[in-house]
mmCIF file with all atom_site columns, N, CA and C in Angstrom:
data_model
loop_
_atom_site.group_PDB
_atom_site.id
_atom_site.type_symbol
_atom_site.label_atom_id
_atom_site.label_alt_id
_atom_site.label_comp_id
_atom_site.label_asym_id
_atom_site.label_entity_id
_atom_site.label_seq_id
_atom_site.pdbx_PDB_ins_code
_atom_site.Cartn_x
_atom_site.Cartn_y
_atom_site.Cartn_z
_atom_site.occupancy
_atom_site.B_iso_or_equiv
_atom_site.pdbx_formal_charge
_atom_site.auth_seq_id
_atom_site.auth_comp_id
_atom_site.auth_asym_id
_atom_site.auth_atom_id
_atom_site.pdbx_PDB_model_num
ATOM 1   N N  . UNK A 1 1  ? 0.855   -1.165  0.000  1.00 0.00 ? 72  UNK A N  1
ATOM 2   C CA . UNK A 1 1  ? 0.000   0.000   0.000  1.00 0.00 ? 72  UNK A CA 1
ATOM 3   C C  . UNK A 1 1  ? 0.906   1.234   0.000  1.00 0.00 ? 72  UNK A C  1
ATOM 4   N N  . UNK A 1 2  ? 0.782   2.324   -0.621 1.00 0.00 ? 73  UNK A N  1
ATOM 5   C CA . UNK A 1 2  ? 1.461   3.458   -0.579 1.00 0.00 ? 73  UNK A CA 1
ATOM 6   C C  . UNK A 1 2  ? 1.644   4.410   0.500  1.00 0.00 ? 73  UNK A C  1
ATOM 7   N N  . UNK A 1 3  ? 2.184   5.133   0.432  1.00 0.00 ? 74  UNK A N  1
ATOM 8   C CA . UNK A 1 3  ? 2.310   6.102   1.500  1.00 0.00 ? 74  UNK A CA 1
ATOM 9   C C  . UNK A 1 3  ? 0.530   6.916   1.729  1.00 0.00 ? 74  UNK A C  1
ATOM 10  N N  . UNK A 1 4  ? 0.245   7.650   0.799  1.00 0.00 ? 75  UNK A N  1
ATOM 11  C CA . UNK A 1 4  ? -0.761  8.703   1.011  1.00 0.00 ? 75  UNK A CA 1
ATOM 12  C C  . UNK A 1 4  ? -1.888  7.485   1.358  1.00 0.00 ? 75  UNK A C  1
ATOM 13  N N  . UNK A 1 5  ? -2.049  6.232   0.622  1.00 0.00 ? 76  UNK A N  1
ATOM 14  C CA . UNK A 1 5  ? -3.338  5.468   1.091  1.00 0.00 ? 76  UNK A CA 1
ATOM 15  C C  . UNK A 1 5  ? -3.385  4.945   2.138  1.00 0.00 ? 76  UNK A C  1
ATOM 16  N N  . UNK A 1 6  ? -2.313  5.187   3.301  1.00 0.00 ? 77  UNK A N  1
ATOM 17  C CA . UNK A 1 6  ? -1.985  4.592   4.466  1.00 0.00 ? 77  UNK A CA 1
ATOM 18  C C  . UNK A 1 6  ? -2.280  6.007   5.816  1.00 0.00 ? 77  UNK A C  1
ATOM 19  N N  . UNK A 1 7  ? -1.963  7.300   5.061  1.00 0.00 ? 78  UNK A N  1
ATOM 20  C CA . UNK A 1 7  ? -2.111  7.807   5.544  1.00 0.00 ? 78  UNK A CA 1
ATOM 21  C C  . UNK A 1 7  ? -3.298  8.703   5.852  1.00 0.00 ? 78  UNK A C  1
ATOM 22  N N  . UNK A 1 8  ? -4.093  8.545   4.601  1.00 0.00 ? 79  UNK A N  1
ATOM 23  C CA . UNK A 1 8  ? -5.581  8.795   4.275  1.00 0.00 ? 79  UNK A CA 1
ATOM 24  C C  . UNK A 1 8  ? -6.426  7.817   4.918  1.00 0.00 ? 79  UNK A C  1
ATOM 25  N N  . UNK A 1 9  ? -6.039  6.575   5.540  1.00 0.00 ? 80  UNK A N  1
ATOM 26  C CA . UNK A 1 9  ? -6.697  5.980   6.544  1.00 0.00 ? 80  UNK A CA 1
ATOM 27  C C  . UNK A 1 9  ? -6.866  5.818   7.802  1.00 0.00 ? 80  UNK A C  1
ATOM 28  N N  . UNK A 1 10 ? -5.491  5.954   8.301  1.00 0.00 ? 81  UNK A N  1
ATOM 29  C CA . UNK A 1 10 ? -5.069  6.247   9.675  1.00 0.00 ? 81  UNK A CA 1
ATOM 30  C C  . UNK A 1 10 ? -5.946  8.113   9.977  1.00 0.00 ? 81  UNK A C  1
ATOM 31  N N  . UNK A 1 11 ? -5.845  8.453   8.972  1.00 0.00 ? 82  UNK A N  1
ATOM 32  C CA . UNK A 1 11 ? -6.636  10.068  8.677  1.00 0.00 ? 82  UNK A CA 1
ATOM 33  C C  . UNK A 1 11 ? -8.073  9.676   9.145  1.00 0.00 ? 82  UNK A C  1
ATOM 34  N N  . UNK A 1 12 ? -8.702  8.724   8.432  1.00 0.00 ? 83  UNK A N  1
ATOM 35  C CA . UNK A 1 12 ? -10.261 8.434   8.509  1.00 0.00 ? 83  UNK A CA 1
ATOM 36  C C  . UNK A 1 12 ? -10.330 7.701   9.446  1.00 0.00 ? 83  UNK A C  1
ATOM 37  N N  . UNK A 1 13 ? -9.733  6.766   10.175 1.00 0.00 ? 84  UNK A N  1
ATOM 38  C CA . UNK A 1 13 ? -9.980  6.150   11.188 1.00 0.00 ? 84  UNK A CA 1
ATOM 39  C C  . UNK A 1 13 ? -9.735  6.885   12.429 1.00 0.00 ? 84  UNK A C  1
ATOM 40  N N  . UNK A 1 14 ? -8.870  7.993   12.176 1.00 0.00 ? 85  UNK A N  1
ATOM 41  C CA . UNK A 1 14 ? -9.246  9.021   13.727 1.00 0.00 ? 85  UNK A CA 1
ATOM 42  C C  . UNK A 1 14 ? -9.947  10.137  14.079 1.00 0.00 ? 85  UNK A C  1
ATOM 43  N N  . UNK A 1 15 ? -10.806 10.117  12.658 1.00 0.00 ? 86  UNK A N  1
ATOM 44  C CA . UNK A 1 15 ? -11.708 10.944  12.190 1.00 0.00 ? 86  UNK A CA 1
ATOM 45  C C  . UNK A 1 15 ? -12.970 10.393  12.669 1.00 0.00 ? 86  UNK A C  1
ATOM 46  N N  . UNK A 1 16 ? -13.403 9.018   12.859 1.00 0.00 ? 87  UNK A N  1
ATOM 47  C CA . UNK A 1 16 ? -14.044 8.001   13.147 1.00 0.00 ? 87  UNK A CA 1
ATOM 48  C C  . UNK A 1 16 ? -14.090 8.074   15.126 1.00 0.00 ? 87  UNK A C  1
ATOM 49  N N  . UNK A 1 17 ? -13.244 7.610   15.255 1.00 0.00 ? 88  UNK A N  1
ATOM 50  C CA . UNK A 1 17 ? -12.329 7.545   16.468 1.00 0.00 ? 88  UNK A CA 1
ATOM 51  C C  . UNK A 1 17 ? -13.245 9.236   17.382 1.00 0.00 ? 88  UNK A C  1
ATOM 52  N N  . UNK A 1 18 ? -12.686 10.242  16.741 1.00 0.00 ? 89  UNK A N  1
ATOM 53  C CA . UNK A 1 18 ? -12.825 11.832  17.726 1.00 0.00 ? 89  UNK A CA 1
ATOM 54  C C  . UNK A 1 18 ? -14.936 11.877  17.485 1.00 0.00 ? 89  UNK A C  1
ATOM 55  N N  . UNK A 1 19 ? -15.532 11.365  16.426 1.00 0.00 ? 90  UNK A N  1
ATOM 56  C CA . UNK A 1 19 ? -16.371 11.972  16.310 1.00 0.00 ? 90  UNK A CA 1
ATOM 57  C C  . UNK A 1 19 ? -17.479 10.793  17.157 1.00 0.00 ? 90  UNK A C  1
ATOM 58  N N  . UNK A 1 20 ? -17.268 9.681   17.213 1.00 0.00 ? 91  UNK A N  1
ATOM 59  C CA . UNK A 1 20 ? -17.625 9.078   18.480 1.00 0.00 ? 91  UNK A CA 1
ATOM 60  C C  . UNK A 1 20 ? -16.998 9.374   19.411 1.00 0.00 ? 91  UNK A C  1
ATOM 61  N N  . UNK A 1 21 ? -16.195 9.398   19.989 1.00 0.00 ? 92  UNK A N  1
ATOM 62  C CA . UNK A 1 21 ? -15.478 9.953   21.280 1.00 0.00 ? 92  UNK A CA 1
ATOM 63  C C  . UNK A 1 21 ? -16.590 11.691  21.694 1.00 0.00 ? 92  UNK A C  1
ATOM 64  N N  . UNK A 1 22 ? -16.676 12.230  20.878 1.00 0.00 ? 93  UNK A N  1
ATOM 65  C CA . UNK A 1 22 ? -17.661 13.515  21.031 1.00 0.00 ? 93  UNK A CA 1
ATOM 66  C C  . UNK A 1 22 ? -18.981 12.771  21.488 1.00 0.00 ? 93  UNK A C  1
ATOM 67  N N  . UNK A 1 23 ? -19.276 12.486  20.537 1.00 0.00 ? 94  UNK A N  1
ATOM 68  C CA . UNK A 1 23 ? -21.036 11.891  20.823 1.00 0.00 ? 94  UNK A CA 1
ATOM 69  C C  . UNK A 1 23 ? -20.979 11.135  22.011 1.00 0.00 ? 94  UNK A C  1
ATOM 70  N N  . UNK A 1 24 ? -20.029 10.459  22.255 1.00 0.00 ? 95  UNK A N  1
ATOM 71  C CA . UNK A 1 24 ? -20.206 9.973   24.073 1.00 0.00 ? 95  UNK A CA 1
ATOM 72  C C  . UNK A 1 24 ? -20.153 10.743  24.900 1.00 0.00 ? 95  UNK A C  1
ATOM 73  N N  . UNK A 1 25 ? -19.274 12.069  25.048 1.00 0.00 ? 96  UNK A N  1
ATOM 74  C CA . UNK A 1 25 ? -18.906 13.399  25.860 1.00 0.00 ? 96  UNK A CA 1
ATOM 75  C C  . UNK A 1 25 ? -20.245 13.631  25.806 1.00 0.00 ? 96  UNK A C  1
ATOM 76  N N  . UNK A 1 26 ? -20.803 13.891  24.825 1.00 0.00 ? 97  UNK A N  1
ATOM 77  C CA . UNK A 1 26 ? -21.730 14.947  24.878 1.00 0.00 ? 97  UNK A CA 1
ATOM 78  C C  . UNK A 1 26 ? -23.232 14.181  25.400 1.00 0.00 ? 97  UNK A C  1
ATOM 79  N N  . UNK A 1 27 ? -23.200 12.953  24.897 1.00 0.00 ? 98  UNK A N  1
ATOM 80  C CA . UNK A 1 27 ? -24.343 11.938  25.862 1.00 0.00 ? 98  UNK A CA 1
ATOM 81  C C  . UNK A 1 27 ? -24.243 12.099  27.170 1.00 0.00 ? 98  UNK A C  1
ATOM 82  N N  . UNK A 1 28 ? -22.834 11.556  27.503 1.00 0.00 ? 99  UNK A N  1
ATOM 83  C CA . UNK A 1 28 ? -22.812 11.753  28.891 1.00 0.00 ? 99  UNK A CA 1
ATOM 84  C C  . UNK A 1 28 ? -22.879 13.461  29.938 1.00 0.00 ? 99  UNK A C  1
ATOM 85  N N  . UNK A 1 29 ? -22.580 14.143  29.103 1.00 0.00 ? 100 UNK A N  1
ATOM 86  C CA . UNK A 1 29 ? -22.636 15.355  30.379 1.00 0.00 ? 100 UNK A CA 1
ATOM 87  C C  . UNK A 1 29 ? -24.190 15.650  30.081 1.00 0.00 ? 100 UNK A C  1
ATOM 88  N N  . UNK A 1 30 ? -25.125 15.294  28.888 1.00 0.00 ? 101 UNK A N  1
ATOM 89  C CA . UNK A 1 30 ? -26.527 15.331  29.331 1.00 0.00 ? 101 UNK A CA 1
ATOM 90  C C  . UNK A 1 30 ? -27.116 14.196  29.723 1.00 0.00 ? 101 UNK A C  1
ATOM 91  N N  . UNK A 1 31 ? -26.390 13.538  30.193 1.00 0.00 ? 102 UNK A N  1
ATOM 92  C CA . UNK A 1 31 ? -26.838 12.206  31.066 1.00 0.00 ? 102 UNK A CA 1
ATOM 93  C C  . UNK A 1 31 ? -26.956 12.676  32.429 1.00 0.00 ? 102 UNK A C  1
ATOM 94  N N  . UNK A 1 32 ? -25.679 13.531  32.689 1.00 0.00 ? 103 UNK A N  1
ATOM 95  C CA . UNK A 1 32 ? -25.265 13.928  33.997 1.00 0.00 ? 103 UNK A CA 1
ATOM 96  C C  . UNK A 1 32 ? -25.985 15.085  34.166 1.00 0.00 ? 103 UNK A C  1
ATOM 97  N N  . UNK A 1 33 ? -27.004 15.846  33.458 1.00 0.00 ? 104 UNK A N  1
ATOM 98  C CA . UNK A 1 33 ? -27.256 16.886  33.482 1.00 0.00 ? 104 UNK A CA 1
ATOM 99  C C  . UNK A 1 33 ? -26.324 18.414  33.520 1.00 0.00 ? 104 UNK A C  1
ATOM 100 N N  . UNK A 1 34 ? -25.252 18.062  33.304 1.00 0.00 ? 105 UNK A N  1
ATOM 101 C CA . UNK A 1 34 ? -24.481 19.423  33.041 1.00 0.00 ? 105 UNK A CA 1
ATOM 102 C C  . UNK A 1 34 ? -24.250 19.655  31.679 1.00 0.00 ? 105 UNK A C  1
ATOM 103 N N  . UNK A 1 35 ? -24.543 19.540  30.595 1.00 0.00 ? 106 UNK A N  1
ATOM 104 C CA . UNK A 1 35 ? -24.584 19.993  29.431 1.00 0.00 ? 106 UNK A CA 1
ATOM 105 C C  . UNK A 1 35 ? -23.352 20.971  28.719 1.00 0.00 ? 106 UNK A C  1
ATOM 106 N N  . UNK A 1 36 ? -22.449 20.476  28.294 1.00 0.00 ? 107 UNK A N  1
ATOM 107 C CA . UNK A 1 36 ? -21.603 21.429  27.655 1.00 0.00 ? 107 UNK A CA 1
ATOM 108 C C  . UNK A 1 36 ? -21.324 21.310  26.221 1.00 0.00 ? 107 UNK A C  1
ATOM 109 N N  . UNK A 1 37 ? -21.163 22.556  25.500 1.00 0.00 ? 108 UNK A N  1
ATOM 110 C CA . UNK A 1 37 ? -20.960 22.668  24.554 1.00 0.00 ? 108 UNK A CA 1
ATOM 111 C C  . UNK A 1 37 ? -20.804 21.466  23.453 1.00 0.00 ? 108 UNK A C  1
ATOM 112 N N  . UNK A 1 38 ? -20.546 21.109  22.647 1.00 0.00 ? 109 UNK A N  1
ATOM 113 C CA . UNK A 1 38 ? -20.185 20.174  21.250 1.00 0.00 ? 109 UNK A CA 1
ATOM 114 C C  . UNK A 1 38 ? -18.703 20.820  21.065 1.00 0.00 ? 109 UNK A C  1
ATOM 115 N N  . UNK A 1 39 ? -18.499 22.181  21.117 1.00 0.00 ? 110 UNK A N  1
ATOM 116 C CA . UNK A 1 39 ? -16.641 22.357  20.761 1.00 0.00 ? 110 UNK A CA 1
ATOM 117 C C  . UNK A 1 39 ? -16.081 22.294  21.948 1.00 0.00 ? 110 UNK A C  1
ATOM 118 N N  . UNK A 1 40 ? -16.759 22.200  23.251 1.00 0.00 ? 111 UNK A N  1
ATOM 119 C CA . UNK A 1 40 ? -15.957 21.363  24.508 1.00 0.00 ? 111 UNK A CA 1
ATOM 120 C C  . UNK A 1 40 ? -15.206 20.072  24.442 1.00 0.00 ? 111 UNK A C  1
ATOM 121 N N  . UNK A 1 41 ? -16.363 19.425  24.242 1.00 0.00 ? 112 UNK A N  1
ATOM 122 C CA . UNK A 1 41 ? -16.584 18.011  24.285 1.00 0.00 ? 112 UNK A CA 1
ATOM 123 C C  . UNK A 1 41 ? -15.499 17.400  23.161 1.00 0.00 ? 112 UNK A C  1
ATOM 124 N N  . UNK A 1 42 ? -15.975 18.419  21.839 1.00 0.00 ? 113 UNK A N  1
ATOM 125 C CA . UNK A 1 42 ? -14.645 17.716  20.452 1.00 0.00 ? 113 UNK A CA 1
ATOM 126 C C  . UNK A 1 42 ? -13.380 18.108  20.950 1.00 0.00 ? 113 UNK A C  1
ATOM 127 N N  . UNK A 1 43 ? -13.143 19.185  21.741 1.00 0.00 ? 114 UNK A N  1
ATOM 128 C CA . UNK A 1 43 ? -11.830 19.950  22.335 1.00 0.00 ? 114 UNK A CA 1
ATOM 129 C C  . UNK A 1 43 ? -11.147 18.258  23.065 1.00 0.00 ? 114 UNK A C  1
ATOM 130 N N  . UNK A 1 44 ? -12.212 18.051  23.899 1.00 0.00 ? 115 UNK A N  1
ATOM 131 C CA . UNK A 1 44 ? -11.886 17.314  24.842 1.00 0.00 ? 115 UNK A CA 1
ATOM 132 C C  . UNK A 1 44 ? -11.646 15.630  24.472 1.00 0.00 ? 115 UNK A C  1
ATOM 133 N N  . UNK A 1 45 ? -12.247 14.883  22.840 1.00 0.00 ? 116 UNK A N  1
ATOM 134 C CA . UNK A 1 45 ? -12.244 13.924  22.501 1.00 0.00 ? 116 UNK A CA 1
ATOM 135 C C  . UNK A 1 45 ? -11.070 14.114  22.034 1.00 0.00 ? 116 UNK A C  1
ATOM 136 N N  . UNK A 1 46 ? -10.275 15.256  21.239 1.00 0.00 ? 117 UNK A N  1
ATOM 137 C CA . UNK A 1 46 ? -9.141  15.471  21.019 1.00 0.00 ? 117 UNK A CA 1
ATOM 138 C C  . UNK A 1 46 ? -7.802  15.301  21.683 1.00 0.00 ? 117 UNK A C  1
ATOM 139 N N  . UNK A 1 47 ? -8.215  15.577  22.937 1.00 0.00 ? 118 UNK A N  1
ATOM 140 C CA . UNK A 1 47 ? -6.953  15.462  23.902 1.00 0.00 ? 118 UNK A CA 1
ATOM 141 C C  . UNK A 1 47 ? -6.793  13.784  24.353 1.00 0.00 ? 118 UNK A C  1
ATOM 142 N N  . UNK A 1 48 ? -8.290  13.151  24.645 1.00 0.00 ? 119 UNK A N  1
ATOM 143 C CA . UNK A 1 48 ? -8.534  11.866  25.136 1.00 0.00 ? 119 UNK A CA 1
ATOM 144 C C  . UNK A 1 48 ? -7.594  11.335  24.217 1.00 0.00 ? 119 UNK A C  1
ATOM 145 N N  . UNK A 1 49 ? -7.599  11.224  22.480 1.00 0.00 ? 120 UNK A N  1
ATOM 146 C CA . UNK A 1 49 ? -7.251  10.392  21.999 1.00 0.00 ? 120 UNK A CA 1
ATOM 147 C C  . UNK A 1 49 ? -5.590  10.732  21.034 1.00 0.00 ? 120 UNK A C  1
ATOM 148 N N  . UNK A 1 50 ? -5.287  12.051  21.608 1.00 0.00 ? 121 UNK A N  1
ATOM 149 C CA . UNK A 1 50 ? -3.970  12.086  21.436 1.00 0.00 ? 121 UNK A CA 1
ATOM 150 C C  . UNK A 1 50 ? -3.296  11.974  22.505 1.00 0.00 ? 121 UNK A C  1
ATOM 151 N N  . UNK A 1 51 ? -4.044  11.543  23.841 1.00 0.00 ? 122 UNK A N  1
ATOM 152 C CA . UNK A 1 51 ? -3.196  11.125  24.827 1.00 0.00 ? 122 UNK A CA 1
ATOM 153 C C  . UNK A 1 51 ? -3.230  9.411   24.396 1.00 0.00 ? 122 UNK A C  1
ATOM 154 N N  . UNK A 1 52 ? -4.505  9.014   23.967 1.00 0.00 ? 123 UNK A N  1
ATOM 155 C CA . UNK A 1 52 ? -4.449  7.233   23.636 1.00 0.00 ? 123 UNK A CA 1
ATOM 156 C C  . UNK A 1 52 ? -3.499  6.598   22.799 1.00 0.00 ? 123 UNK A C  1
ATOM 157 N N  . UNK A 1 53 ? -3.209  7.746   21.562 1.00 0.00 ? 124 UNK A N  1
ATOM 158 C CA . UNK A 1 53 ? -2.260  7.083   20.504 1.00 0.00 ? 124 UNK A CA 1
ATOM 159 C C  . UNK A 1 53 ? -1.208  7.385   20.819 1.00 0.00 ? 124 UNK A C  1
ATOM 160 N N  . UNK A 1 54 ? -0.327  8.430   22.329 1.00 0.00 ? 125 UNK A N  1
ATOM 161 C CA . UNK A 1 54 ? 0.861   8.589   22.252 1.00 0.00 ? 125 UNK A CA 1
ATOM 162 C C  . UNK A 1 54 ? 0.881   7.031   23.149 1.00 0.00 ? 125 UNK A C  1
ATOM 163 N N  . UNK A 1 55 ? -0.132  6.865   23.873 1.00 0.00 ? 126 UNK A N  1
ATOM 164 C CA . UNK A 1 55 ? 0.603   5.625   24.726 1.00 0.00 ? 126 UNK A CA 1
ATOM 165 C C  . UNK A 1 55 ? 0.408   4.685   23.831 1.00 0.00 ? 126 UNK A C  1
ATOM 166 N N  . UNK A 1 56 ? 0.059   4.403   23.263 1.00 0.00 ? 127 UNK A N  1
ATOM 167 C CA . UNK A 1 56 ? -0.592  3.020   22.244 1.00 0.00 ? 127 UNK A CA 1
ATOM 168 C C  . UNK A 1 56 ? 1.172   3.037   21.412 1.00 0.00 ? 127 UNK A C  1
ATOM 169 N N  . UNK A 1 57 ? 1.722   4.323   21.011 1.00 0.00 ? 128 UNK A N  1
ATOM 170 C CA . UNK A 1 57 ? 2.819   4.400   20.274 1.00 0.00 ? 128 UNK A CA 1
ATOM 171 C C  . UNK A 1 57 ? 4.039   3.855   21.392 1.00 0.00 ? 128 UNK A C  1
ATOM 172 N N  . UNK A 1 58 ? 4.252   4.619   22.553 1.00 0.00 ? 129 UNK A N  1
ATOM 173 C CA . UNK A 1 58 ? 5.004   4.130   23.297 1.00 0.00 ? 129 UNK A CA 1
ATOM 174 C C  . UNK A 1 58 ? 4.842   2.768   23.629 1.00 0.00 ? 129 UNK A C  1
ATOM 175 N N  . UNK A 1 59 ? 3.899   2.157   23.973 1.00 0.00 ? 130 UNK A N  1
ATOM 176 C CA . UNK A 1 59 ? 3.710   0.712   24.376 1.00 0.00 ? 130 UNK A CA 1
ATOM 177 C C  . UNK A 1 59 ? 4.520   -0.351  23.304 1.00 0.00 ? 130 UNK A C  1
ATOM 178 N N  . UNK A 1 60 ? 4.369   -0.045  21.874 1.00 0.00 ? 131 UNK A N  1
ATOM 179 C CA . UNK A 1 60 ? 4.581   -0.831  20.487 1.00 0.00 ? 131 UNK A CA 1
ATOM 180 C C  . UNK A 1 60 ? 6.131   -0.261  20.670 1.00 0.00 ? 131 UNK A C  1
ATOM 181 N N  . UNK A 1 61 ? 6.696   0.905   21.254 1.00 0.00 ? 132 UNK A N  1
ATOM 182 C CA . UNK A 1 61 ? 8.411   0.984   20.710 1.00 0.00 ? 132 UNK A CA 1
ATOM 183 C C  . UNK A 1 61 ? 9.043   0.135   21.790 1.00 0.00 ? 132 UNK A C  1
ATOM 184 N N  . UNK A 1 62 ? 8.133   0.365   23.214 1.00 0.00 ? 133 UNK A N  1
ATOM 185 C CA . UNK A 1 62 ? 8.927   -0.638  24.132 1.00 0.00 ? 133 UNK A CA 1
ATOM 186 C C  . UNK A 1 62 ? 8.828   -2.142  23.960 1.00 0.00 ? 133 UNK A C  1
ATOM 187 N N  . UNK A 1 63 ? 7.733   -2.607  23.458 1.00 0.00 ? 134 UNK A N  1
ATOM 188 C CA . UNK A 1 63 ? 7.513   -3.895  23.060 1.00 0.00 ? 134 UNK A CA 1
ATOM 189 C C  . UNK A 1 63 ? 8.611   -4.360  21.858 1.00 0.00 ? 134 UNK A C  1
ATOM 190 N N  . UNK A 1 64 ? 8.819   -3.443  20.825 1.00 0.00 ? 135 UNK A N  1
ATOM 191 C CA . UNK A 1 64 ? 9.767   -3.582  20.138 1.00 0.00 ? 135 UNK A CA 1
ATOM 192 C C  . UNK A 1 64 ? 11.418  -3.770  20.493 1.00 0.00 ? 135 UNK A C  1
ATOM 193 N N  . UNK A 1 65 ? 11.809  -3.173  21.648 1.00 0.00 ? 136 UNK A N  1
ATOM 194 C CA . UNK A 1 65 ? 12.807  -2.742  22.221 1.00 0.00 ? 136 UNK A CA 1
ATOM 195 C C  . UNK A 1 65 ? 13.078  -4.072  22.994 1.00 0.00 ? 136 UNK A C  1
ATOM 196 N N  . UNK A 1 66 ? 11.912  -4.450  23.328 1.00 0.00 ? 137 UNK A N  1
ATOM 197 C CA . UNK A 1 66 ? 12.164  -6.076  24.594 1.00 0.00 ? 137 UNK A CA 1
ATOM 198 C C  . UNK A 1 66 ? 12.425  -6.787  23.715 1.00 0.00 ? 137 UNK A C  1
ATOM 199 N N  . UNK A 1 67 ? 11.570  -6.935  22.792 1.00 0.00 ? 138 UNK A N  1
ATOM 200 C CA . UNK A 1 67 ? 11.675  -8.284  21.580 1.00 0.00 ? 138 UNK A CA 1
ATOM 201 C C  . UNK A 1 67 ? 13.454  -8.045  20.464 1.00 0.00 ? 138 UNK A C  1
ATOM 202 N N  . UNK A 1 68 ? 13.596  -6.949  20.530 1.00 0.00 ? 139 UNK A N  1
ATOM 203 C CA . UNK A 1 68 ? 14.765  -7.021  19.841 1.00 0.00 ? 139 UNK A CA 1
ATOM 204 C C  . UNK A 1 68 ? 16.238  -7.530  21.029 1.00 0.00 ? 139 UNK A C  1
ATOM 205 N N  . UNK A 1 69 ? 15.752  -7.050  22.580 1.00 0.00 ? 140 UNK A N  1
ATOM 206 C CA . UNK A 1 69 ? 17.071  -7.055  23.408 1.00 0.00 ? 140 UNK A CA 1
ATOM 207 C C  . UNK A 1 69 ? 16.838  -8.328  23.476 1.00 0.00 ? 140 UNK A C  1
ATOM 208 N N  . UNK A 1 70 ? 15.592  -8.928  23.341 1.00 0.00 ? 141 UNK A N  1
ATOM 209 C CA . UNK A 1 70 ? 15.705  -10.285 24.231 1.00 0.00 ? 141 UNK A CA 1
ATOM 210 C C  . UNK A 1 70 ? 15.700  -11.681 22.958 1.00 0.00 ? 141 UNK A C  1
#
């Protein structure tokens, strides 16, 4: 697979990823009755899941790192 069609997916799949991550934010704080915004909530699916893929990245270099020392 090429570069851009690899990256045009990983593109759509976290595009996928933030815009459910919103729609749960935003279920839940009117679940909870505090209600906030939709550019809160996307603010906030944003951070959730660039904190998920830095660890998801770190986890795969250390896993890499054991399997190569060991």
């Amino acid at each position: 697979m090429s570069g851009i069609h690899s990256w045009r997916r990983q593109a759509g799949s976290l595009l996928v990823w933030w815009a459910v991550v919103t729609l749960v934010l935003v279920l839940l704080s009117a679940a909870v009755g505090r209600p906030v915004t939709l550019v809160g909530c996307g603010a906030s699916a944003v951070l959730l899941i660039a904190v998920g893929e830095a660890g998801n990245g770190l986890r795969q270099r250390l896993r890499y790192r054991t399997r190569r020392a060991g």
